[in-house]
mmCIF file of C-alpha atoms in Angstrom:
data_model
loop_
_atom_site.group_PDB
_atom_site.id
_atom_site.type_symbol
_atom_site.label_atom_id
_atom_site.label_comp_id
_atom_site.label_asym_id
_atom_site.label_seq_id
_atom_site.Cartn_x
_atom_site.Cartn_y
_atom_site.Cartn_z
ATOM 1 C CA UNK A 1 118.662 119.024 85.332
ATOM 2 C CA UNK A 2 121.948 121.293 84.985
ATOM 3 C CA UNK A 3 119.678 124.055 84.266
ATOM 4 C CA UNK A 4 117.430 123.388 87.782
ATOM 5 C CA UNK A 5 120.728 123.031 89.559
ATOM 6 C CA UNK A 6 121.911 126.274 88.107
ATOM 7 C CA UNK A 7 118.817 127.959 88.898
ATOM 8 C CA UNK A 8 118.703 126.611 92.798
ATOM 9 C CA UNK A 9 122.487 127.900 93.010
ATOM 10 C CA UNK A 10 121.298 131.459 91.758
ATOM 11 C CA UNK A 11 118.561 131.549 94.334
ATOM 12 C CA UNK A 12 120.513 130.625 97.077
ATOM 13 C CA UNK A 13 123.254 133.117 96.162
ATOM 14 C CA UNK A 14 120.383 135.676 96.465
ATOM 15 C CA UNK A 15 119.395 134.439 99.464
ATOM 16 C CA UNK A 16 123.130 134.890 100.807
ATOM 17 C CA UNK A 17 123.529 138.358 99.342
ATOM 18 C CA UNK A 18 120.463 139.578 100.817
ATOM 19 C CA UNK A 19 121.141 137.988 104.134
ATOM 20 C CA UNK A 20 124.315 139.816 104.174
ATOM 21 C CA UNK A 21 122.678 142.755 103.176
ATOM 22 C CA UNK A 22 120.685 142.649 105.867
ATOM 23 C CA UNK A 23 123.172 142.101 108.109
ATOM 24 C CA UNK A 24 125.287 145.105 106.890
ATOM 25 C CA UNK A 25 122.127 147.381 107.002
ATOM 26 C CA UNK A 26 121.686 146.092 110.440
ATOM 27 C CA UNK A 27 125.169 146.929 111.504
ATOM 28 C CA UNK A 28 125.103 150.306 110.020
ATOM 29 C CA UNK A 29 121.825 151.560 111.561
ATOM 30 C CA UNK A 30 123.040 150.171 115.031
ATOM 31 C CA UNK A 31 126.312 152.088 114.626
ATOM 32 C CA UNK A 32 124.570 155.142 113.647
ATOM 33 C CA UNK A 33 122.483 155.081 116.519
ATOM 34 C CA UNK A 34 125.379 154.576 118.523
ATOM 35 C CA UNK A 35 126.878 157.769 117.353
ATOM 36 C CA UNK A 36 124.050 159.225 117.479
ATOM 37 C CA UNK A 37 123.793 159.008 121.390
ATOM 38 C CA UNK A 38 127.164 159.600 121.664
ATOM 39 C CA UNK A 39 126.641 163.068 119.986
ATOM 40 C CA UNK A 40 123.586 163.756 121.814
ATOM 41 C CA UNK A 41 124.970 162.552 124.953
ATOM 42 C CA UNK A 42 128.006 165.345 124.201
ATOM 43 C CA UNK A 43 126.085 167.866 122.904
ATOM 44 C CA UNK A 44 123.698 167.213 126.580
ATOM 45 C CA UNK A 45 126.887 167.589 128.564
ATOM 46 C CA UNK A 46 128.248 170.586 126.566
ATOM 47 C CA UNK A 47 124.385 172.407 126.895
ATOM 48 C CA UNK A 48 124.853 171.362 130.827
ATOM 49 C CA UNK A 49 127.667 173.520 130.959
ATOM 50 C CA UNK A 50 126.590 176.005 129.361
ATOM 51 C CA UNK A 51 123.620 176.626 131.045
ATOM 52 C CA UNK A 52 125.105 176.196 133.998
ATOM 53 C CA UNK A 53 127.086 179.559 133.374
ATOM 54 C CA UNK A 54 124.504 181.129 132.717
ATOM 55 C CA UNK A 55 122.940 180.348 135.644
ATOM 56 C CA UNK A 56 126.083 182.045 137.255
ATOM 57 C CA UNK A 57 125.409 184.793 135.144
ATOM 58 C CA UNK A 58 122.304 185.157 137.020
ATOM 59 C CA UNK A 59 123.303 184.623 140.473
ATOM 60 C CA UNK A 60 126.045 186.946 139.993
ATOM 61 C CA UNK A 61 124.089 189.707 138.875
ATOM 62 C CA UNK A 62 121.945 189.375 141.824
ATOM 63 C CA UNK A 63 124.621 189.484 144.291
ATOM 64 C CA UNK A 64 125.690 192.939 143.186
ATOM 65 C CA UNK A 65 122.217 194.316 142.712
ATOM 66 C CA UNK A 66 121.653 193.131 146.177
ATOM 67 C CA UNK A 67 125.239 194.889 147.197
ATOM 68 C CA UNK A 68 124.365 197.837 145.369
ATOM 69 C CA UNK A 69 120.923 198.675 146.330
ATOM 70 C CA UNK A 70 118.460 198.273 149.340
ATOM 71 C CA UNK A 71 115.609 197.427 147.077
ATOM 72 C CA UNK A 72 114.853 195.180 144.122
ATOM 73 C CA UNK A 73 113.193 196.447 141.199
ATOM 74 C CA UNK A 74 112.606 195.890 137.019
ATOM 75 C CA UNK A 75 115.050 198.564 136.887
ATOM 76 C CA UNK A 76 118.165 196.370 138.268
ATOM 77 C CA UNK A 77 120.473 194.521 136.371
ATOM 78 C CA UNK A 78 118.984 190.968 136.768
ATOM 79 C CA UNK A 79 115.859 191.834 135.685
ATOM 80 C CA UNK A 80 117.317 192.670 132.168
ATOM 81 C CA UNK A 81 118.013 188.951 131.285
ATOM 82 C CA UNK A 82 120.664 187.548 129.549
ATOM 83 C CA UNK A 83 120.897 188.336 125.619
ATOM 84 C CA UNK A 84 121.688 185.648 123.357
ATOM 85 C CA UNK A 85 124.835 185.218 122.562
ATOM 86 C CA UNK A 86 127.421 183.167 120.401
ATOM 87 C CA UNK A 87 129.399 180.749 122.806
ATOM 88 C CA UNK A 88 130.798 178.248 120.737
ATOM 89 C CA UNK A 89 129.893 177.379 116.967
ATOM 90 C CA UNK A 90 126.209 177.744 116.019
ATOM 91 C CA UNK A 91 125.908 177.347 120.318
ATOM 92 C CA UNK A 92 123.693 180.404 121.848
ATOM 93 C CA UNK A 93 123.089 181.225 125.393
ATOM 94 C CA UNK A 94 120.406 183.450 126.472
ATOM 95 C CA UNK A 95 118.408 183.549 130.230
ATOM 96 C CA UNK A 96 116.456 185.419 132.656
ATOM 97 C CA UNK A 97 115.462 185.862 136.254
ATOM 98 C CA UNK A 98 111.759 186.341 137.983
ATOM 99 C CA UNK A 99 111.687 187.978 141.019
ATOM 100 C CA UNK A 100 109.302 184.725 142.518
ATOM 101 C CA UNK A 101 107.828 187.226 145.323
ATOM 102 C CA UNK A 102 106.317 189.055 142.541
ATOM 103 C CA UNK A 103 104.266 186.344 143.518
ATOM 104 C CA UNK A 104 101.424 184.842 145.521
ATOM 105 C CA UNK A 105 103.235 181.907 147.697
ATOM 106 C CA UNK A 106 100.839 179.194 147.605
ATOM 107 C CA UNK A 107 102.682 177.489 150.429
ATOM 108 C CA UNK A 108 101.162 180.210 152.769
ATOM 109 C CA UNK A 109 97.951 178.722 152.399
ATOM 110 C CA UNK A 110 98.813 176.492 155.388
ATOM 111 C CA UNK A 111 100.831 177.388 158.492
ATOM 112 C CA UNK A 112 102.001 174.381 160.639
ATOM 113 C CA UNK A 113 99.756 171.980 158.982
ATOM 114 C CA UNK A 114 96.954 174.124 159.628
ATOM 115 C CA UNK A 115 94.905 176.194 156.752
ATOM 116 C CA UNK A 116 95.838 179.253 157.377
ATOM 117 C CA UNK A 117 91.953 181.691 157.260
ATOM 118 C CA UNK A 118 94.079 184.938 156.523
ATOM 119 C CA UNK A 119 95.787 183.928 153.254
ATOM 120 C CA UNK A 120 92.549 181.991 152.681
ATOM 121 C CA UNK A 121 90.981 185.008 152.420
ATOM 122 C CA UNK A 122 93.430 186.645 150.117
ATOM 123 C CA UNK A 123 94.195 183.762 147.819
ATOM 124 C CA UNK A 124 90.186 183.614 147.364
ATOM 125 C CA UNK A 125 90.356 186.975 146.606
ATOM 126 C CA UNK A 126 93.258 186.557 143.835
ATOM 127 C CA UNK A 127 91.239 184.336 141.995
ATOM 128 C CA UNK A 128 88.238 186.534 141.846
ATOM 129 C CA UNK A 129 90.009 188.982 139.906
ATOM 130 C CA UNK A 130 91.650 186.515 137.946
ATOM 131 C CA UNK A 131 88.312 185.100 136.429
ATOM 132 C CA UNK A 132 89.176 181.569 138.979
ATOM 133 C CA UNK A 133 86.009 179.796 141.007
ATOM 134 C CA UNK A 134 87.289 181.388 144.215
ATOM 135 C CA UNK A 135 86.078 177.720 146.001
ATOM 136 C CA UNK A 136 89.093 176.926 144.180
ATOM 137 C CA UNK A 137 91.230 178.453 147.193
ATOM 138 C CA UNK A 138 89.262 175.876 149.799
ATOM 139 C CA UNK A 139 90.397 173.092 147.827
ATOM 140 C CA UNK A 140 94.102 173.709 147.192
ATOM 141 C CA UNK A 141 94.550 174.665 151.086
ATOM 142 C CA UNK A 142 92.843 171.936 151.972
ATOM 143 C CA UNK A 143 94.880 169.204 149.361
ATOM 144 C CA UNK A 144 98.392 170.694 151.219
ATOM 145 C CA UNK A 145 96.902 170.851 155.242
ATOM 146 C CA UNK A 146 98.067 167.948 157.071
ATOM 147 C CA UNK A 147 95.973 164.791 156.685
ATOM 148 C CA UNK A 148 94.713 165.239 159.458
ATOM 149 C CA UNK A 149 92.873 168.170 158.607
ATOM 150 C CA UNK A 150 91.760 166.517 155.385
ATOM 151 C CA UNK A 151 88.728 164.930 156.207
ATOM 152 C CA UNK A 152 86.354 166.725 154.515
ATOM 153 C CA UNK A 153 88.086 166.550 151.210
ATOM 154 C CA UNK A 154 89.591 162.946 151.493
ATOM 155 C CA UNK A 155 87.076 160.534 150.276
ATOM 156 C CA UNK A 156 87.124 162.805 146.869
ATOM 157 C CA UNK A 157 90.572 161.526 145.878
ATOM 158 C CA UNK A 158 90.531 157.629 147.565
ATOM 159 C CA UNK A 159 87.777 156.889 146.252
ATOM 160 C CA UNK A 160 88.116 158.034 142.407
ATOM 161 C CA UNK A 161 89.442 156.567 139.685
ATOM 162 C CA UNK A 162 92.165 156.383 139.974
ATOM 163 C CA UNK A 163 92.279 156.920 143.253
ATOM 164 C CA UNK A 164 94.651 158.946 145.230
ATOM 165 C CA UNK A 165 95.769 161.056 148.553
ATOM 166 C CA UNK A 166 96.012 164.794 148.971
ATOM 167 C CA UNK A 167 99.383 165.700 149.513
ATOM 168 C CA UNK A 168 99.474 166.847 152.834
ATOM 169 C CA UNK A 169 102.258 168.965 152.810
ATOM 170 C CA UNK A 170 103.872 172.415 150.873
ATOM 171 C CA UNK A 171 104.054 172.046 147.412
ATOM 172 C CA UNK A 172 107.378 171.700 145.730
ATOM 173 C CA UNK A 173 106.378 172.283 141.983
ATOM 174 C CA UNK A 174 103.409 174.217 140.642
ATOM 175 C CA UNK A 175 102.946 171.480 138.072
ATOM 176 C CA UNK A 176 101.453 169.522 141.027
ATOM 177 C CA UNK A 177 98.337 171.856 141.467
ATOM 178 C CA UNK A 178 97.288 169.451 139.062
ATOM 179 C CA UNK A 179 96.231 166.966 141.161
ATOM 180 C CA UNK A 180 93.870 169.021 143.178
ATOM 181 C CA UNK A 181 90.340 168.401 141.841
ATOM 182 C CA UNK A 182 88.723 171.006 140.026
ATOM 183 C CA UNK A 183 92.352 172.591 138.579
ATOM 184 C CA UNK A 184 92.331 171.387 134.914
ATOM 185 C CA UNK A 185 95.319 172.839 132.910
ATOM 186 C CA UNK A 186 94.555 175.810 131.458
ATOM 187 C CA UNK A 187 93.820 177.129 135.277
ATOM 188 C CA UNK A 188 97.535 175.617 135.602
ATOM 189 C CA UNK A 189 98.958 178.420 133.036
ATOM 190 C CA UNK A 190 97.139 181.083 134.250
ATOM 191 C CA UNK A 191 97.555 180.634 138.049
ATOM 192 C CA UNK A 192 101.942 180.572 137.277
ATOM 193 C CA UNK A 193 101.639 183.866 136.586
ATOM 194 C CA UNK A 194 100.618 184.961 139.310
ATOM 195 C CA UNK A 195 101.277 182.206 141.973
ATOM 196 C CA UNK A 196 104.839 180.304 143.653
ATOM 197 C CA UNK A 197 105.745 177.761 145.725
ATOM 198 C CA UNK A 198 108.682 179.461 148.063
ATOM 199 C CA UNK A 199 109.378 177.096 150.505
ATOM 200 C CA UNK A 200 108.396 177.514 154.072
ATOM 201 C CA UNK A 201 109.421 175.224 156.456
ATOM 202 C CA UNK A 202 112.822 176.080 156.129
ATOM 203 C CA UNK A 203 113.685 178.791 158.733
ATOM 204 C CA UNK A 204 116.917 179.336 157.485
ATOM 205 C CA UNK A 205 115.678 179.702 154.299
ATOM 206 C CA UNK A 206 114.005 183.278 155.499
ATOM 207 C CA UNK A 207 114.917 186.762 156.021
ATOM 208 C CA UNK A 208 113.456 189.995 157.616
ATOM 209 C CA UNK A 209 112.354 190.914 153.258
ATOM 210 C CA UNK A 210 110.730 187.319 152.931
ATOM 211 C CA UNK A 211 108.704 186.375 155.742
ATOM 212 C CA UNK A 212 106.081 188.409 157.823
ATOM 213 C CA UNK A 213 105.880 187.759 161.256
ATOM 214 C CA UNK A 214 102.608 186.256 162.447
ATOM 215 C CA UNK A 215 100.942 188.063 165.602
ATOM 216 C CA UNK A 216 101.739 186.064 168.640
ATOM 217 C CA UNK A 217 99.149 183.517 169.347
ATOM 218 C CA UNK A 218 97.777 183.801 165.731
ATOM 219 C CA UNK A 219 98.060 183.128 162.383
ATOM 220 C CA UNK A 220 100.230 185.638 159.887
ATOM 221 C CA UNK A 221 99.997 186.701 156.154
ATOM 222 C CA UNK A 222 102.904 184.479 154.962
ATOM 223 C CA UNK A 223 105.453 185.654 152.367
ATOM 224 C CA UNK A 224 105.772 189.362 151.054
ATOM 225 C CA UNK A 225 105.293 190.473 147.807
ATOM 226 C CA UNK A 226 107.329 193.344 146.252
ATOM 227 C CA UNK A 227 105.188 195.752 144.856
ATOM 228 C CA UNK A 228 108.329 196.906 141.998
ATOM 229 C CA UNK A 229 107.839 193.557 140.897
ATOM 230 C CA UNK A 230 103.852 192.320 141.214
ATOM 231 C CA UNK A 231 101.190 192.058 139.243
ATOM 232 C CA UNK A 232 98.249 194.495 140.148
ATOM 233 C CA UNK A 233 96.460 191.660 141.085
ATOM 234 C CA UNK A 234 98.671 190.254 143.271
ATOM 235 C CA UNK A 235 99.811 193.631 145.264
ATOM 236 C CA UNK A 236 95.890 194.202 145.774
ATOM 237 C CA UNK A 237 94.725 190.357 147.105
ATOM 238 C CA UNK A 238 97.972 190.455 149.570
ATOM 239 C CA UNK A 239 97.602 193.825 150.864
ATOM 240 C CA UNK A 240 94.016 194.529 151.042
ATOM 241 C CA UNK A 241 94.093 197.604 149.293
ATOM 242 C CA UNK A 242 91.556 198.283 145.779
ATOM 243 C CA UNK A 243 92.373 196.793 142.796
ATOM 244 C CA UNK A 244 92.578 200.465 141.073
ATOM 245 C CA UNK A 245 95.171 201.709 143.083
ATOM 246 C CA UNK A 246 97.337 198.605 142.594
ATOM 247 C CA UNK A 247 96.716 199.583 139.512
ATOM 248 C CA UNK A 248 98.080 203.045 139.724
ATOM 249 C CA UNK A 249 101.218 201.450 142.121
ATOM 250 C CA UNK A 250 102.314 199.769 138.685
ATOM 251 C CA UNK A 251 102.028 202.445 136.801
ATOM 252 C CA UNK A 252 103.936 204.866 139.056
ATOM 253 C CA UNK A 253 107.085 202.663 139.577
ATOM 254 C CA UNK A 254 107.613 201.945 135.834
ATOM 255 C CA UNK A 255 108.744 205.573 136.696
ATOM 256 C CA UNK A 256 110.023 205.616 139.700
ATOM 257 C CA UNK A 257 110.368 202.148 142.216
ATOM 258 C CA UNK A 258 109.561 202.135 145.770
ATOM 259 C CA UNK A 259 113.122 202.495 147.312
ATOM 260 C CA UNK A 260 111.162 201.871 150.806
ATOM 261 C CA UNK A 261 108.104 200.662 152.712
ATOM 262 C CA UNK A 262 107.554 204.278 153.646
ATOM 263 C CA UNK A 263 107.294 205.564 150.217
ATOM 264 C CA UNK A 264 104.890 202.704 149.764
ATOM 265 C CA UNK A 265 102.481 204.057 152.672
ATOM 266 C CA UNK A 266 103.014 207.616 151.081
ATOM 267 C CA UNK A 267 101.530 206.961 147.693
ATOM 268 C CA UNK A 268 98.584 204.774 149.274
ATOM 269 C CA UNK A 269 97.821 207.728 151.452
ATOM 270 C CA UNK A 270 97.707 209.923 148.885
ATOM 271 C CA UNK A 271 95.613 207.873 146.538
ATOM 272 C CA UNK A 272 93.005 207.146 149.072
ATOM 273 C CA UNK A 273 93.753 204.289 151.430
ATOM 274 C CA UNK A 274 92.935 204.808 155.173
ATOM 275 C CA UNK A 275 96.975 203.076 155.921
ATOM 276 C CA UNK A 276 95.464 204.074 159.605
ATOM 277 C CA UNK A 277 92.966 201.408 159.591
ATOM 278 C CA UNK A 278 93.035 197.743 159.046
ATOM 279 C CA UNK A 279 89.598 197.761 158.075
ATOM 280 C CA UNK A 280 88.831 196.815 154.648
ATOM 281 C CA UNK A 281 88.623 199.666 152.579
ATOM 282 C CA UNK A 282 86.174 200.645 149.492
ATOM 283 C CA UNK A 283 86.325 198.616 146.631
ATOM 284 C CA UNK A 284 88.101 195.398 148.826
ATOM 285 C CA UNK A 285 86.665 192.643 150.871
ATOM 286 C CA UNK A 286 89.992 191.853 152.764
ATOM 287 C CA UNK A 287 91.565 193.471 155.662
ATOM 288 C CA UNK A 288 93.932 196.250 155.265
ATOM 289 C CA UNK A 289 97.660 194.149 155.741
ATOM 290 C CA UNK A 290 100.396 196.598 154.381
ATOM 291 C CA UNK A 291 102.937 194.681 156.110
ATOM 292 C CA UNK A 292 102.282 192.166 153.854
ATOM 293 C CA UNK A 293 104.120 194.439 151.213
ATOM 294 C CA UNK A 294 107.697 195.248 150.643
ATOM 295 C CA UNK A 295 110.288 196.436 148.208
ATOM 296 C CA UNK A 296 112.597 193.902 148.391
ATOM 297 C CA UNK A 297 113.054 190.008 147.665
ATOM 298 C CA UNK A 298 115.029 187.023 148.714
ATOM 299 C CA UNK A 299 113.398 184.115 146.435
ATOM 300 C CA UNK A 300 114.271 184.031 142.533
ATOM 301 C CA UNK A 301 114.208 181.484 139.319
ATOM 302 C CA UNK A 302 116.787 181.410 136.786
ATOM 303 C CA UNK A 303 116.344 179.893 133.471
ATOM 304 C CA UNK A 304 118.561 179.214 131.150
ATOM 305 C CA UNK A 305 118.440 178.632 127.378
ATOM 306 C CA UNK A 306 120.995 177.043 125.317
ATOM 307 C CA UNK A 307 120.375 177.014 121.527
ATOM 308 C CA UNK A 308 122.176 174.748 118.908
ATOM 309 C CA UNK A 309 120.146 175.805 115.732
ATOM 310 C CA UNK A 310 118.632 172.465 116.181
ATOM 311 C CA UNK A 311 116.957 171.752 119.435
ATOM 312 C CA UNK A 312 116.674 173.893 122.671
ATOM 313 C CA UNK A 313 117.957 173.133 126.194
ATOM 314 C CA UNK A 314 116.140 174.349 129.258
ATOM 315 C CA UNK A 315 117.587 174.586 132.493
ATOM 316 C CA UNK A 316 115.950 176.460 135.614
ATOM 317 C CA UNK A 317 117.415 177.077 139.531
ATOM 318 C CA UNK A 318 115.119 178.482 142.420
ATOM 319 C CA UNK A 319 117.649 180.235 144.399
ATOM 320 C CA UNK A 320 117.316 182.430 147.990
ATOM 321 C CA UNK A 321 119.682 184.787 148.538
ATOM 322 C CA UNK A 322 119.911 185.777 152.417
ATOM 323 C CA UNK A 323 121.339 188.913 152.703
ATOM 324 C CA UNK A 324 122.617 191.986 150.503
ATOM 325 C CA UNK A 325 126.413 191.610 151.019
ATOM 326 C CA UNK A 326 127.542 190.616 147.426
ATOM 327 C CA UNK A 327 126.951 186.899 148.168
ATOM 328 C CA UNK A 328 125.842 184.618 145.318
ATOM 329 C CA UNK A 329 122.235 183.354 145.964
ATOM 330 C CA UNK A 330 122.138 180.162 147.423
ATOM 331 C CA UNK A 331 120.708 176.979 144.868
ATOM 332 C CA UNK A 332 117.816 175.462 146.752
ATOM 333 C CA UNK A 333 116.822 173.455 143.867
ATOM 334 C CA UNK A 334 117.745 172.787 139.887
ATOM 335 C CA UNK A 335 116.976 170.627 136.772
ATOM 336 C CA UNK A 336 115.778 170.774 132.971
ATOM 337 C CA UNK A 337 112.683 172.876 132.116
#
């Protein structure tokens, strides 16, 4: 009997002991959670502020380039990035700006609500010679028009599964081409190469280097691409001209940038383009629109980088910067990559 009482005390002991155990594993597990978030929560902060200055970094650099020359190209000082570098123990900082008017703005597709036929015509092209279904071009325009211009396309998103609405209006985000039916993800990476959202509803978000003026009465050809910055691709579907002298227009300013629309018109001539006609000329199925080219840019994206040896935090700003007087760029929009 003593021994079964001694044996019931033993096992309860255990019991006890591992209870507490328990209890103490518990406790340590929540606290280092706890500290766990805390440090993560500081080191978020601290990488918040970092990349923050580097985002300065950026906008700073293209306030002088901007004060310091009439034209943008990969020459300039922003285009050189940030290196990284050693901020604080085992913290790095690196970044870089994109000119975003080296881009096609896919926000031109539509002008008042309406699709726009003229960029239409060169967005269609742009994704011929970027191996994209050109029909592609119908259906994006078509997914931002005004929903009342939607018919056609609408029963294709309410009545799937799941079902859904077009948008209807510009896009904010390239990540939502997503949503238009028939863009699957890998058309996704290969279109943000090439293609941007600037906004443009926003008149004073626009300046005489941005925006080209649409004919009175008619539709225009929507934002302006610098051709020190584009791809070949894009120069050729926004201007009309052949592929292969785009070609040659990237190849001559690694040399020597356009410093001016003129000098643009100059080289065209002498490589073959009619700059007299806005007929479409050999090799090209769009019209000849050389206004729709410049040599200098308003819209830009900073990203930022900061490194801890351990994880990576991303950080991006679309900024517009109005004039060329030295002024920082103005932040239109900003969060984690």
């Amino acid at each position: 009997m003593i021994k079964s009482n001694r044996g019931a005390a033993l096992i309860t002991v255990m019991v006890i002991v591992f209870i507490v155990m328990t209890i103490i594993a518990s406790l340590a597990t929540t606290n280092f959670r706890m500290y766990k978030r805390l440090v993560n929560r500081q080191l978020r902060e601290q990488s918040t502020t970092i990349a923050y200055s580097a985002l300065d970094f950026g906008r700073a650099a293209l306030g002088t380039s901007g004060a310091t020359s009439s034209f943008d190209s990969l020459q300039d000082v922003w285009a050189q990035g940030l290196p990284k570098t050693k901020v604080l123990d085992d913290i790095y900082m690196s970044g870089s700006v994109v000119d975003e008017q080296s881009k096609f703005n896919i926000n031109d597709l539509v002008s008042q609500g309406i699709v726009n036929p003229n960029v239409l015509n060169q967005f269609s092209l742009l994704l011929q010679y970027l191996n994209i279904p050109p029909s592609l071009a119908y259906n994006i325009a078509y997914y931002i028009a005004a929903p009342q211009y939607q018919g056609d396309i609408m029963s294709q998103y309410t009545m799937g599964k799941p079902a859904y609405s077009p948008a209807g209006r510009p896009f904010v985000d390239l990540s939502e081409l997503i949503l238009v039916k028939g863009v699957n993800q890998d058309i996704v990476q290969k279109l943000v190469k090439y293609v941007t959202a600037v906004p443009v509803n926003g008149s004073t978000l626009q300046n005489e280097s941005s925006i080209e003026s649409a004919p009175s009465g008619g539709f225009g050809y929507g934002t302006i691409v610098n051709v020190n910055t584009a791809s070949a691709e894009v120069i050729a579907a926004k201007s009309g001209i052949p592929l292969p002298v785009a070609q040659r227009m990237i190849s001559y300013r690694s040399a020597q940038p356009f410093n001016n629309t003129q000098a643009v018109t100059t080289f065209l001539s002498q490589n073959g383009v009619n700059t007299s006609s806005s007929q479409p000329q050999p090799n090209s199925k769009n019209q000849l629109n050389l206004a729709g080219l410049g040599v200098s840019s308003s819209y830009f994206t900073i990203h930022a980088v900061v490194d801890d040896q351990g994880d990576e935090f991303r950080f991006v700003a679309f900024v517009f910067r109005q004039n060329r007087s030295g002024q920082w760029p103005q932040i239109l929009w900003q969060h984690p990559e």
